[in-house]
Coordinates of C-alpha atoms in Angstrom, one line a residue:
M60 CA 31.5 145.9 116.6
R61 CA 32.8 149.0 115.2
L62 CA 32.3 149.2 111.6
L63 CA 35.3 149.8 109.1
T64 CA 35.2 151.3 105.6
L65 CA 37.6 150.1 103.1
A66 CA 39.4 152.0 100.4
L67 CA 39.3 150.8 96.8
S68 CA 42.1 148.9 95.4
G69 CA 43.7 150.3 92.2
L70 CA 45.1 146.9 91.0
C71 CA 42.0 145.7 89.1
L72 CA 39.4 146.3 86.6
A73 CA 35.6 146.8 87.0
Q74 CA 33.5 144.1 85.4
Q75 CA 31.6 145.4 82.3
P76 CA 27.9 144.4 82.1
A77 CA 27.4 141.9 79.4
P78 CA 24.4 139.5 78.2
P79 CA 24.1 136.6 80.4
G80 CA 25.6 133.3 79.2
P81 CA 27.1 130.0 80.3
I82 CA 30.4 129.3 81.9
R83 CA 33.0 129.4 79.1
F84 CA 36.8 129.3 78.8
E85 CA 39.3 130.0 76.2
D86 CA 42.8 128.6 76.1
I87 CA 45.2 131.5 75.7
A88 CA 48.4 129.6 76.6
A89 CA 50.0 129.8 73.2
R90 CA 49.5 133.5 72.5
A91 CA 50.3 134.4 76.2
G92 CA 53.7 132.8 75.9
V93 CA 53.0 130.0 78.6
N94 CA 54.8 127.3 76.7
F95 CA 55.2 124.5 79.2
V96 CA 55.1 120.7 78.6
T97 CA 55.1 118.4 81.7
D98 CA 57.8 115.7 81.0
S99 CA 57.6 112.9 83.6
C100 CA 60.2 110.8 81.7
P101 CA 57.9 107.7 81.1
T102 CA 59.8 104.4 80.9
P103 CA 59.1 100.7 79.9
N104 CA 59.6 100.0 83.6
K105 CA 56.4 101.8 84.6
N106 CA 57.8 103.8 87.5
Q107 CA 54.7 105.0 89.5
P108 CA 55.7 108.6 89.8
E109 CA 55.6 108.9 85.8
T110 CA 51.8 109.1 85.9
M111 CA 51.5 111.5 88.8
V112 CA 53.4 114.9 88.1
S113 CA 50.8 117.5 88.6
G114 CA 51.9 120.6 90.5
I115 CA 50.8 124.1 89.6
A116 CA 51.0 127.2 91.8
L117 CA 49.3 130.6 91.1
L118 CA 51.0 133.3 93.3
D119 CA 52.0 136.9 93.0
Y120 CA 55.7 136.3 93.7
D121 CA 56.7 139.9 93.0
N122 CA 53.7 141.8 94.7
D123 CA 52.8 143.6 91.4
G124 CA 49.1 142.6 91.7
F125 CA 49.0 139.8 89.0
L126 CA 49.1 136.2 89.5
D127 CA 52.2 134.4 88.1
I128 CA 52.3 130.8 87.2
Y129 CA 54.7 128.0 88.5
F130 CA 54.9 124.6 87.0
V131 CA 56.4 121.5 88.6
N132 CA 58.2 119.0 86.3
G133 CA 59.6 115.5 86.4
A134 CA 63.2 114.4 86.0
D135 CA 65.5 111.9 84.2
I136 CA 64.9 108.2 85.2
P137 CA 66.8 106.6 86.6
S138 CA 69.1 109.3 87.8
L139 CA 66.0 111.3 89.1
Q140 CA 67.8 114.6 88.4
K141 CA 67.0 117.5 86.2
N142 CA 70.0 117.0 83.9
D143 CA 68.2 118.2 80.8
P144 CA 66.5 121.6 80.7
K145 CA 63.4 120.0 79.4
Y146 CA 62.8 118.7 83.0
F147 CA 63.2 122.0 84.7
N148 CA 60.3 123.5 86.6
R149 CA 59.0 126.8 85.1
L150 CA 58.1 130.1 86.6
F151 CA 56.1 132.4 84.2
H152 CA 55.8 136.1 85.2
N153 CA 52.5 137.8 84.5
N154 CA 53.1 140.9 82.5
G155 CA 49.7 142.4 83.3
N156 CA 48.8 142.8 79.6
G157 CA 47.8 139.0 78.9
T158 CA 51.3 137.8 78.2
Y159 CA 53.8 136.0 80.4
T160 CA 57.6 135.8 80.5
N161 CA 59.6 132.8 81.4
V162 CA 61.7 134.0 84.3
T163 CA 62.8 130.5 85.8
D164 CA 66.5 131.1 85.3
K165 CA 66.5 134.6 86.7
A166 CA 64.4 133.5 89.8
G167 CA 66.5 130.4 90.3
V168 CA 63.5 128.0 90.8
A169 CA 64.3 125.3 88.2
G170 CA 64.1 122.7 91.0
K171 CA 66.1 119.7 91.7
G172 CA 65.1 116.0 91.5
Y173 CA 61.8 114.5 90.5
G174 CA 58.7 116.9 91.3
L175 CA 55.2 116.1 92.0
G176 CA 53.5 119.0 93.8
V177 CA 53.9 122.6 95.0
S178 CA 52.5 124.8 97.9
A179 CA 52.7 128.5 98.1
G180 CA 52.9 130.4 101.4
D181 CA 54.8 133.2 103.2
F182 CA 56.4 131.2 105.9
D183 CA 58.6 134.1 107.2
N184 CA 55.9 136.8 107.2
D185 CA 58.1 139.1 105.1
G186 CA 55.3 139.8 102.6
F187 CA 56.8 137.7 99.8
T188 CA 55.3 134.2 98.9
D189 CA 57.6 131.3 99.2
L190 CA 57.5 127.9 97.4
F191 CA 57.6 124.4 98.9
L192 CA 58.1 121.5 96.4
A193 CA 57.0 118.0 97.2
N194 CA 59.2 115.5 95.3
A195 CA 59.7 111.8 95.0
T196 CA 63.3 112.8 95.7
A197 CA 64.4 115.3 98.4
N198 CA 61.7 118.1 98.9
Q199 CA 62.7 121.7 98.5
L200 CA 61.9 125.1 100.1
Y201 CA 62.5 128.1 98.1
R202 CA 62.7 131.4 100.1
N203 CA 61.5 134.4 98.2
N204 CA 64.1 137.1 98.4
G205 CA 61.8 139.9 97.5
N206 CA 63.9 141.0 94.5
G207 CA 62.6 138.6 91.8
T208 CA 64.8 135.8 93.0
F209 CA 64.5 132.7 95.3
T210 CA 67.1 130.9 97.5
D211 CA 67.1 127.2 98.2
I212 CA 67.1 126.9 102.0
T213 CA 65.8 123.3 102.3
A214 CA 68.7 121.8 104.3
K215 CA 68.9 124.8 106.7
A216 CA 65.1 124.6 107.2
G217 CA 65.1 120.9 107.8
L218 CA 62.6 120.1 105.1
T219 CA 64.3 117.6 102.8
G220 CA 61.7 114.9 103.7
G221 CA 61.1 111.9 105.9
I222 CA 63.0 108.8 106.0
Y223 CA 61.6 105.1 106.2
D224 CA 63.5 101.7 106.5
G225 CA 66.5 103.6 107.9
N226 CA 67.8 105.4 104.8
K227 CA 65.0 105.7 102.1
K228 CA 63.4 109.1 101.4
M229 CA 59.6 109.1 101.7
W230 CA 57.8 110.0 98.5
S231 CA 55.9 113.3 98.9
V232 CA 53.3 114.3 96.6
A233 CA 51.3 117.4 98.0
A234 CA 51.5 119.9 100.9
A235 CA 49.5 122.6 102.7
W236 CA 50.6 125.6 104.5
V237 CA 48.6 125.8 107.7
D238 CA 49.1 127.7 111.1
Y239 CA 47.9 124.6 113.1
N240 CA 48.9 126.2 116.6
R241 CA 47.8 129.8 115.8
D242 CA 51.2 131.3 116.8
G243 CA 51.1 133.6 113.7
L244 CA 53.6 131.4 111.7
L245 CA 52.7 129.1 108.8
D246 CA 53.4 125.4 109.5
L247 CA 53.7 122.8 106.8
F248 CA 51.7 119.6 106.3
V249 CA 53.2 117.0 103.7
S250 CA 51.3 114.4 102.2
N251 CA 53.3 111.2 101.5
Y252 CA 52.2 108.5 99.1
C253 CA 53.9 105.0 99.4
K254 CA 57.3 103.2 99.7
W255 CA 59.0 103.4 96.3
E256 CA 62.4 103.1 94.6
V257 CA 63.3 103.7 91.0
N258 CA 63.1 100.9 88.6
K259 CA 61.9 98.5 91.4
D260 CA 58.2 98.8 90.7
P261 CA 56.3 95.4 90.7
V262 CA 55.6 94.1 87.2
C263 CA 51.9 94.3 86.6
V264 CA 50.4 93.1 83.2
S265 CA 46.9 92.8 81.8
G266 CA 45.0 92.9 78.6
K267 CA 45.0 90.5 75.6
N268 CA 48.7 90.9 75.1
S269 CA 49.7 90.8 78.8
E270 CA 51.1 94.3 78.4
R271 CA 52.7 95.9 81.3
G272 CA 51.0 98.9 83.0
Y273 CA 51.3 101.0 86.1
C274 CA 50.5 98.9 89.1
D275 CA 47.5 99.2 91.5
P276 CA 48.5 101.3 94.6
R277 CA 47.5 98.3 96.7
R278 CA 50.8 96.8 95.6
Y279 CA 52.9 99.3 97.5
E280 CA 53.2 99.8 101.3
P281 CA 51.8 103.0 102.9
L282 CA 53.6 105.8 104.5
P283 CA 52.7 108.4 107.2
N284 CA 52.2 112.0 106.5
Q285 CA 54.2 114.6 108.2
L286 CA 53.7 118.0 110.1
Y287 CA 56.4 120.5 110.5
R288 CA 56.2 123.3 113.0
N289 CA 57.6 126.6 112.0
N290 CA 60.1 127.7 114.6
G291 CA 60.1 131.4 113.5
N292 CA 63.9 131.5 112.7
G293 CA 63.9 129.9 109.2
T294 CA 63.8 126.3 110.6
F295 CA 61.1 123.7 111.0
T296 CA 60.7 120.8 113.5
D297 CA 59.0 117.6 112.6
V298 CA 56.1 117.2 115.1
S299 CA 54.4 114.3 113.5
T300 CA 54.9 112.0 116.3
E301 CA 54.0 114.4 119.1
T302 CA 50.8 115.6 117.4
G303 CA 49.6 112.1 116.4
I304 CA 49.9 112.7 112.7
G305 CA 52.7 110.1 112.2
K306 CA 51.0 107.1 113.6
H307 CA 48.5 106.9 110.7
L308 CA 49.7 105.2 107.6
G309 CA 48.1 105.8 104.3
K310 CA 48.7 106.7 100.5
G311 CA 48.2 110.4 100.8
M312 CA 47.4 112.3 97.6
G313 CA 45.4 115.7 97.8
V314 CA 45.4 117.6 101.1
A315 CA 43.0 120.4 102.1
I316 CA 42.4 122.5 105.2
A317 CA 39.4 124.0 107.0
D318 CA 37.8 124.5 110.5
Y319 CA 35.0 121.9 109.7
D320 CA 33.5 122.0 113.3
G321 CA 33.8 125.8 114.1
D322 CA 36.0 125.3 117.2
G323 CA 38.6 127.9 116.0
W324 CA 41.3 125.4 115.1
I325 CA 42.2 124.2 111.7
D326 CA 41.6 120.6 110.6
I327 CA 43.3 118.8 107.8
F328 CA 41.8 116.2 105.2
V329 CA 43.9 113.9 103.2
A330 CA 42.4 112.0 100.2
N331 CA 44.0 108.5 100.1
D332 CA 44.5 106.4 97.2
N333 CA 42.6 103.1 97.5
S334 CA 42.7 103.4 101.3
P335 CA 40.4 105.2 103.7
N336 CA 40.7 108.9 103.8
F337 CA 42.1 110.9 106.8
L338 CA 40.4 113.7 108.7
F339 CA 42.8 115.0 111.3
H340 CA 40.8 116.9 113.9
S341 CA 42.7 119.5 115.9
L342 CA 42.7 119.4 119.5
A343 CA 43.4 123.1 120.4
G344 CA 46.5 123.0 118.2
K345 CA 48.3 120.6 120.4
R346 CA 47.5 117.2 118.9
F347 CA 45.2 115.8 116.1
E348 CA 42.8 112.9 116.3
Q349 CA 42.0 110.8 113.1
V350 CA 38.2 111.0 112.9
A351 CA 37.4 110.3 109.2
L352 CA 35.4 107.1 110.1
D353 CA 33.3 108.7 112.8
A354 CA 32.8 111.9 110.6
G355 CA 31.7 109.8 107.6
V356 CA 34.4 110.6 105.2
A357 CA 36.7 107.7 105.2
F358 CA 34.6 105.7 102.9
T359 CA 31.8 106.2 100.5
D360 CA 28.3 105.3 101.5
Q361 CA 28.9 101.9 99.8
G362 CA 31.8 101.3 102.2
M363 CA 34.4 101.6 99.5
A364 CA 37.8 103.2 99.9
V365 CA 38.2 104.7 96.5
S366 CA 41.1 106.1 94.5
G367 CA 41.1 109.6 96.3
M368 CA 43.2 112.1 94.4
G369 CA 42.4 115.9 94.5
V370 CA 40.4 117.4 97.1
D371 CA 38.8 120.9 98.1
F372 CA 37.3 121.8 101.4
R373 CA 34.7 124.5 101.1
D374 CA 31.1 125.3 101.7
V375 CA 29.3 124.4 98.6
N376 CA 25.7 124.9 99.9
N377 CA 26.1 128.3 101.6
D378 CA 25.1 127.0 105.1
G379 CA 28.3 128.1 106.8
F380 CA 29.9 124.6 107.1
P381 CA 32.9 123.6 105.0
D382 CA 32.1 120.5 102.8
L383 CA 34.5 118.1 101.0
W384 CA 34.6 117.2 97.4
H385 CA 37.4 114.7 96.1
T386 CA 38.2 113.0 92.7
A387 CA 38.7 109.4 92.0
I388 CA 38.7 107.1 88.9
E389 CA 36.1 105.6 86.6
N390 CA 33.4 103.5 88.2
E391 CA 34.0 105.2 91.6
T392 CA 32.4 108.6 91.1
F393 CA 33.7 111.7 92.8
P394 CA 32.3 111.8 96.3
I395 CA 30.8 114.9 97.7
Y396 CA 30.4 115.1 101.5
I397 CA 28.1 117.7 103.1
N398 CA 29.0 119.0 106.5
N399 CA 25.8 118.8 108.8
G400 CA 27.4 121.2 111.4
K401 CA 27.4 118.6 114.1
G402 CA 30.9 117.1 113.4
Q403 CA 29.7 114.7 110.7
F404 CA 29.4 114.6 107.0
L405 CA 26.6 113.0 104.8
E406 CA 27.5 111.9 101.4
A407 CA 25.5 113.7 98.7
T408 CA 27.1 112.3 95.5
G409 CA 23.9 110.7 94.2
R410 CA 21.4 113.3 95.1
S411 CA 23.6 116.1 94.0
G412 CA 23.9 114.8 90.5
I413 CA 27.6 114.3 90.8
A414 CA 27.4 110.4 90.7
K415 CA 25.7 110.2 87.3
H416 CA 28.1 112.8 85.9
T417 CA 31.3 111.3 87.1
I418 CA 30.7 107.4 87.0
N419 CA 32.8 107.3 83.8
M420 CA 35.3 109.7 84.6
S421 CA 38.8 109.7 86.0
G422 CA 39.8 112.9 87.8
W423 CA 43.0 114.3 89.2
S424 CA 43.1 117.8 90.6
N425 CA 40.1 119.8 91.2
F426 CA 38.5 122.9 92.9
V427 CA 35.3 124.5 94.3
A428 CA 34.7 128.1 93.2
D429 CA 32.1 130.3 91.8
L430 CA 33.0 130.6 88.1
D431 CA 30.0 132.6 86.8
N432 CA 29.6 134.9 89.9
D433 CA 26.2 133.8 90.6
G434 CA 26.7 133.4 94.3
W435 CA 27.1 129.5 94.3
K436 CA 30.3 127.6 94.1
D437 CA 30.8 125.5 91.0
L438 CA 33.1 122.4 90.5
F439 CA 36.0 121.9 88.2
V440 CA 38.0 118.7 87.6
A441 CA 41.1 118.1 85.5
R442 CA 40.5 114.7 83.9
A443 CA 42.5 111.8 82.3
N444 CA 42.9 108.0 83.0
V445 CA 45.8 106.8 85.0
L446 CA 47.3 104.3 82.5
D447 CA 49.0 105.6 79.4
N448 CA 48.2 102.4 77.6
S449 CA 44.7 102.2 79.0
M450 CA 43.2 101.3 75.6
A451 CA 45.3 98.2 75.4
L452 CA 44.6 97.2 79.0
S453 CA 41.0 98.1 79.5
N454 CA 39.5 99.6 76.4
R455 CA 39.3 103.0 78.0
T456 CA 40.8 106.1 76.6
Y457 CA 43.9 107.8 78.2
P458 CA 43.2 111.4 77.5
E459 CA 39.9 112.9 78.6
P460 CA 38.5 116.4 78.4
N461 CA 38.2 118.4 81.6
S462 CA 34.8 119.0 83.2
V463 CA 32.9 121.8 84.8
F464 CA 29.9 121.4 87.0
H465 CA 27.5 124.4 87.4
N466 CA 25.9 124.8 90.9
V467 CA 22.3 125.2 90.4
S468 CA 21.3 124.6 94.0
K469 CA 18.4 126.2 95.8
P470 CA 18.3 126.6 99.6
G471 CA 17.7 123.1 101.0
S472 CA 18.4 121.3 97.6
L473 CA 22.0 120.6 96.3
K474 CA 22.4 120.2 92.6
F475 CA 25.0 120.3 90.0
E476 CA 24.7 120.2 86.1
E477 CA 27.5 119.4 83.8
V478 CA 28.1 122.4 81.5
S479 CA 31.3 121.3 79.9
A480 CA 29.7 121.0 76.4
A481 CA 28.8 124.8 76.5
A482 CA 32.3 125.8 77.8
G483 CA 33.9 126.5 74.5
P484 CA 35.8 124.6 71.8
D485 CA 39.1 124.7 73.5
F486 CA 37.4 123.2 76.6
Q487 CA 36.4 120.1 74.6
L488 CA 40.0 119.0 73.7
S489 CA 41.2 115.8 75.5
A490 CA 44.5 115.3 77.0
P491 CA 46.3 113.6 79.9
H492 CA 45.4 116.3 82.3
R493 CA 46.7 116.3 85.8
G494 CA 46.9 119.6 87.8
V495 CA 44.6 122.4 88.0
A496 CA 44.8 125.7 90.0
F497 CA 42.5 128.7 89.9
G498 CA 42.7 132.4 90.4
D499 CA 41.8 135.7 88.6
L500 CA 44.8 135.9 86.3
D501 CA 43.8 139.4 84.8
N502 CA 41.8 140.8 87.7
D503 CA 38.6 141.1 85.7
G504 CA 36.5 139.4 88.3
R505 CA 36.2 136.1 86.5
L506 CA 38.2 133.1 87.9
D507 CA 40.5 131.7 85.4
T508 CA 42.2 128.2 85.5
V509 CA 45.6 126.7 84.7
V510 CA 45.8 123.1 83.7
S511 CA 48.9 120.7 83.2
A512 CA 49.0 117.6 81.1
L513 CA 51.5 114.8 80.7
S514 CA 53.7 115.2 77.6
H515 CA 51.2 117.9 76.4
P516 CA 51.2 121.6 76.5
A517 CA 49.8 123.3 79.6
K518 CA 46.4 125.2 79.3
V519 CA 45.6 128.6 80.5
F520 CA 41.8 128.9 80.4
H521 CA 40.9 132.5 80.4
N522 CA 37.2 132.7 81.7
T523 CA 35.2 134.4 79.1
S524 CA 31.7 134.0 80.9
T525 CA 29.4 136.9 80.1
N526 CA 26.8 138.0 82.6
D527 CA 25.8 141.1 84.7
N528 CA 26.8 139.4 88.0
H529 CA 28.9 141.4 90.4
W530 CA 31.9 140.2 92.5
V531 CA 34.4 141.1 95.1
S532 CA 37.7 139.7 96.0
L533 CA 39.5 140.1 99.3
K534 CA 43.2 140.2 99.7
L535 CA 43.7 139.7 103.6
T536 CA 47.0 140.6 105.4
G537 CA 47.5 139.4 108.9
T538 CA 49.2 141.3 111.6
K539 CA 48.7 139.1 114.7
S540 CA 47.8 136.2 112.5
N541 CA 50.0 134.8 109.8
R542 CA 50.7 137.4 107.1
M543 CA 48.8 135.5 104.2
A544 CA 45.8 135.0 106.8
I545 CA 45.6 131.5 105.8
G546 CA 42.9 129.9 107.9
A547 CA 40.8 133.1 108.1
Q548 CA 36.9 132.5 107.8
L549 CA 34.6 134.8 106.0
R550 CA 30.9 135.4 105.9
L551 CA 29.6 137.8 103.5
T552 CA 25.9 139.1 103.2
T553 CA 24.5 141.0 100.3
D554 CA 21.9 143.7 100.1
D555 CA 19.3 141.0 99.2
G556 CA 20.0 139.1 102.4
K557 CA 21.9 136.1 100.6
V558 CA 24.7 134.8 102.8
Q559 CA 28.0 133.1 101.5
Y560 CA 31.0 131.7 103.3
N561 CA 34.6 131.1 102.2
Q562 CA 38.1 130.9 103.7
V563 CA 41.7 131.8 103.1
T564 CA 43.8 128.9 101.8
T565 CA 46.1 128.1 98.9
S566 CA 46.0 124.3 99.0
T567 CA 43.6 122.9 96.5
G568 CA 43.1 119.9 94.4
F569 CA 45.9 117.4 93.8
A570 CA 49.4 118.8 94.5
C571 CA 48.4 122.3 93.5
S572 CA 48.2 125.8 95.0
S573 CA 45.6 128.4 94.0
D574 CA 45.1 132.2 94.5
V575 CA 45.2 133.2 98.1
R576 CA 42.6 135.9 97.6
V577 CA 39.1 135.1 98.5
H578 CA 36.7 135.5 95.7
F579 CA 32.8 136.1 96.2
G580 CA 30.4 136.1 93.2
L581 CA 27.4 138.4 94.2
G582 CA 24.9 137.7 91.5
P583 CA 22.6 140.7 90.8
A584 CA 23.1 142.2 94.3
K585 CA 23.9 145.8 94.2
S586 CA 26.0 146.1 97.4
V587 CA 27.5 144.2 100.3
R588 CA 25.6 144.6 103.5
E589 CA 28.2 143.0 105.7
L590 CA 31.5 141.1 105.7
R591 CA 32.5 139.3 108.9
I592 CA 36.0 137.8 109.2
I593 CA 37.3 135.5 111.9
W594 CA 41.1 135.9 111.7
P595 CA 43.4 132.9 112.6
S596 CA 44.3 134.8 115.8
G597 CA 40.7 134.7 116.8
I598 CA 40.3 138.5 116.3
R599 CA 36.8 139.2 114.7
Q600 CA 36.3 142.1 112.3
V601 CA 33.0 143.5 110.7
L602 CA 33.2 145.6 107.4
T603 CA 30.6 147.4 105.6
T604 CA 30.2 149.7 102.5
L605 CA 32.4 147.2 100.6
P606 CA 33.0 148.3 97.0
L607 CA 31.8 146.0 94.1
D608 CA 33.8 144.5 91.3
R609 CA 37.2 145.2 92.8
V610 CA 40.0 143.5 94.6
V611 CA 39.8 144.9 98.1
P612 CA 42.6 144.8 100.5
V613 CA 41.8 144.1 104.3
Q614 CA 44.3 144.3 107.1
E615 CA 43.7 142.5 110.5
P616 CA 43.1 144.9 113.3
Q617 CA 45.2 144.6 116.5
Q618 CA 42.1 143.5 118.5
T619 CA 38.5 142.8 118.1
P620 CA 36.8 146.2 117.7
A621 CA 34.7 147.2 120.6
K622 CA 30.9 147.3 120.0

C-alpha cells in the first residue's frame, strides 16, 4: 500500500521527560471550576433508579481541540421531572487553561426527566458531536447546532424510547453509537434495564432492624434492548425485531462494541445485572445472533450470572483480539474474558490477578486504557456499594475508593497489580462513585478521568504520572465511513517491533462516553514504524513517519491505496 505521511497537529503539547514513577492522579475539580453533585433524589420508598445515576460524557462539542465534560443527573421523585435546577444535567466547557465554565443554560442541555446515561456521537456527520441521553423517563437526543448550542430533536428523530405493557416506557440506562450496517451513518443501540414504575418498587427488608433497602434485580421483570437504524434524514427506525435484538430479554447495564471475530462487522456486548450477559454477533450487518453462551461470556467459569454493570471491549494483551472486562459486586469479582481469536473467550479473572484484587469490591463504570504510556492497557474502576444503608443491612461500607490496576503482563502471561495505594492522596478518598469516563483533558499525553458520585462532588482526576514514555493520539475523520470513524480498527508497530491494537469507540463502562480519540502509549520507543487502519467502510490505510507526543489527525482516503 502507498505510504502516507501525516502533518503535525498544533492542538497539543509535547510530553516533557521526567523521572519514572507510578500511575498517579490529582483531583482538580474544585480549582478547575467543575462543581457538580449528582442528585438522584433518594427516597424512603427506595426507587431502584436512585442508586444508578452514572452518566458522564467527554466530548469536544465546539471543536476547539479540548475535551468538555457533560454530566447526567436525576430528577424529582415522584414527578420524575427536573423542576429544580439542582437536578439539571451539566455541560462544562474546557477553557484550555485548566479551568472549566458551566455553559449548560447557553447550550440548552439541562435535560428532561430522570437521567441515567449518555452517549456522544455525530449521528448526522456534520462534524459536531451530538448527545443521546438514556433516561428512566423519555430518552432524549440533542443535536449539536455547531454554534455552541443544542436542539432537542427526540420526537422528530423517533428516539423517545420503547414501550412495554401497552403504554409504559422502557427504562433505558446506557447506549452506544455504532454503524452496524456500514452505510456511513451512526446507528444507536440502547440498553434497557427492567420494568419499573415510580413508587411501586417491591418492599425488601433485611438486617437486624428489618430496614428497607433497594431490592435485588431478580425482583423485577426483564426488558429487551433496542437497535435504531439511522435513516440519514434526522430520523431513526426501530429495527430491534427485524435484526433479532428484540427477542432477548435481560437487565441491560453497560454496553460496548468491537469486531471480536475479525469479520469486518461490529458486534455488541451487554453486561446484564444478575442474568446472563449478551454478545450480539453481527451477521453481515443484517441480523444479530446472541452467542454469549457459546462464546463463553454469558456466565463466569463457575456458571454464575453475576451483577454485570460497566464493561469495556478492548485488547488487553496485545494479541490483536478484543477482550472483555466488566464489573460486578462484592464476592463476584470483576470477570475478564480473553479472546482466543477463534470466536470464543477464556476467563482469566483468576490467573490475571483480578479475582483476588476485586473479590471484596463493588464496581460500577470502568475502562481499559494505557494510563502510564508503557504500551500496555491498564484497568480503572469507579467503586461503591449499591446500597446506601449497606452498613445496617450487611455490615459493608457504602462509599469505596476507586481502583486502578497496572498491566504488568509479558507476552504470553497476563497479569495485573493494584496500584491504587500509590495513586496519590486524592485517589484514596471514598465516596459513592458511579460513572467514569476517560480522555486527555489537557492534551499532555496522559489520560485523565472524570468520576461521578451520588450526593457527592464529581472528581476530575488529572493524570500526574511521571516517566519518559512516549505516546501518540489519533483523531480519525471518516469520509466514506461515519465521520467519527466509530468502529475503525488500528494496529500500531513501534521501532522496537512491539505491536498494539485499539479501536475507535465512545461507549465505555456503565452509561458513560469517553474520548473518541485513540490513544497509544509507546513506552521507550523512539518512533512509530507503521500504523495500519481498517476503516468501517473496509478501506485499509497504512501510515508511517508518525510524529510522537502529539495528537495526529488522520482522514480516511477515498479508497484503499494501491500497492
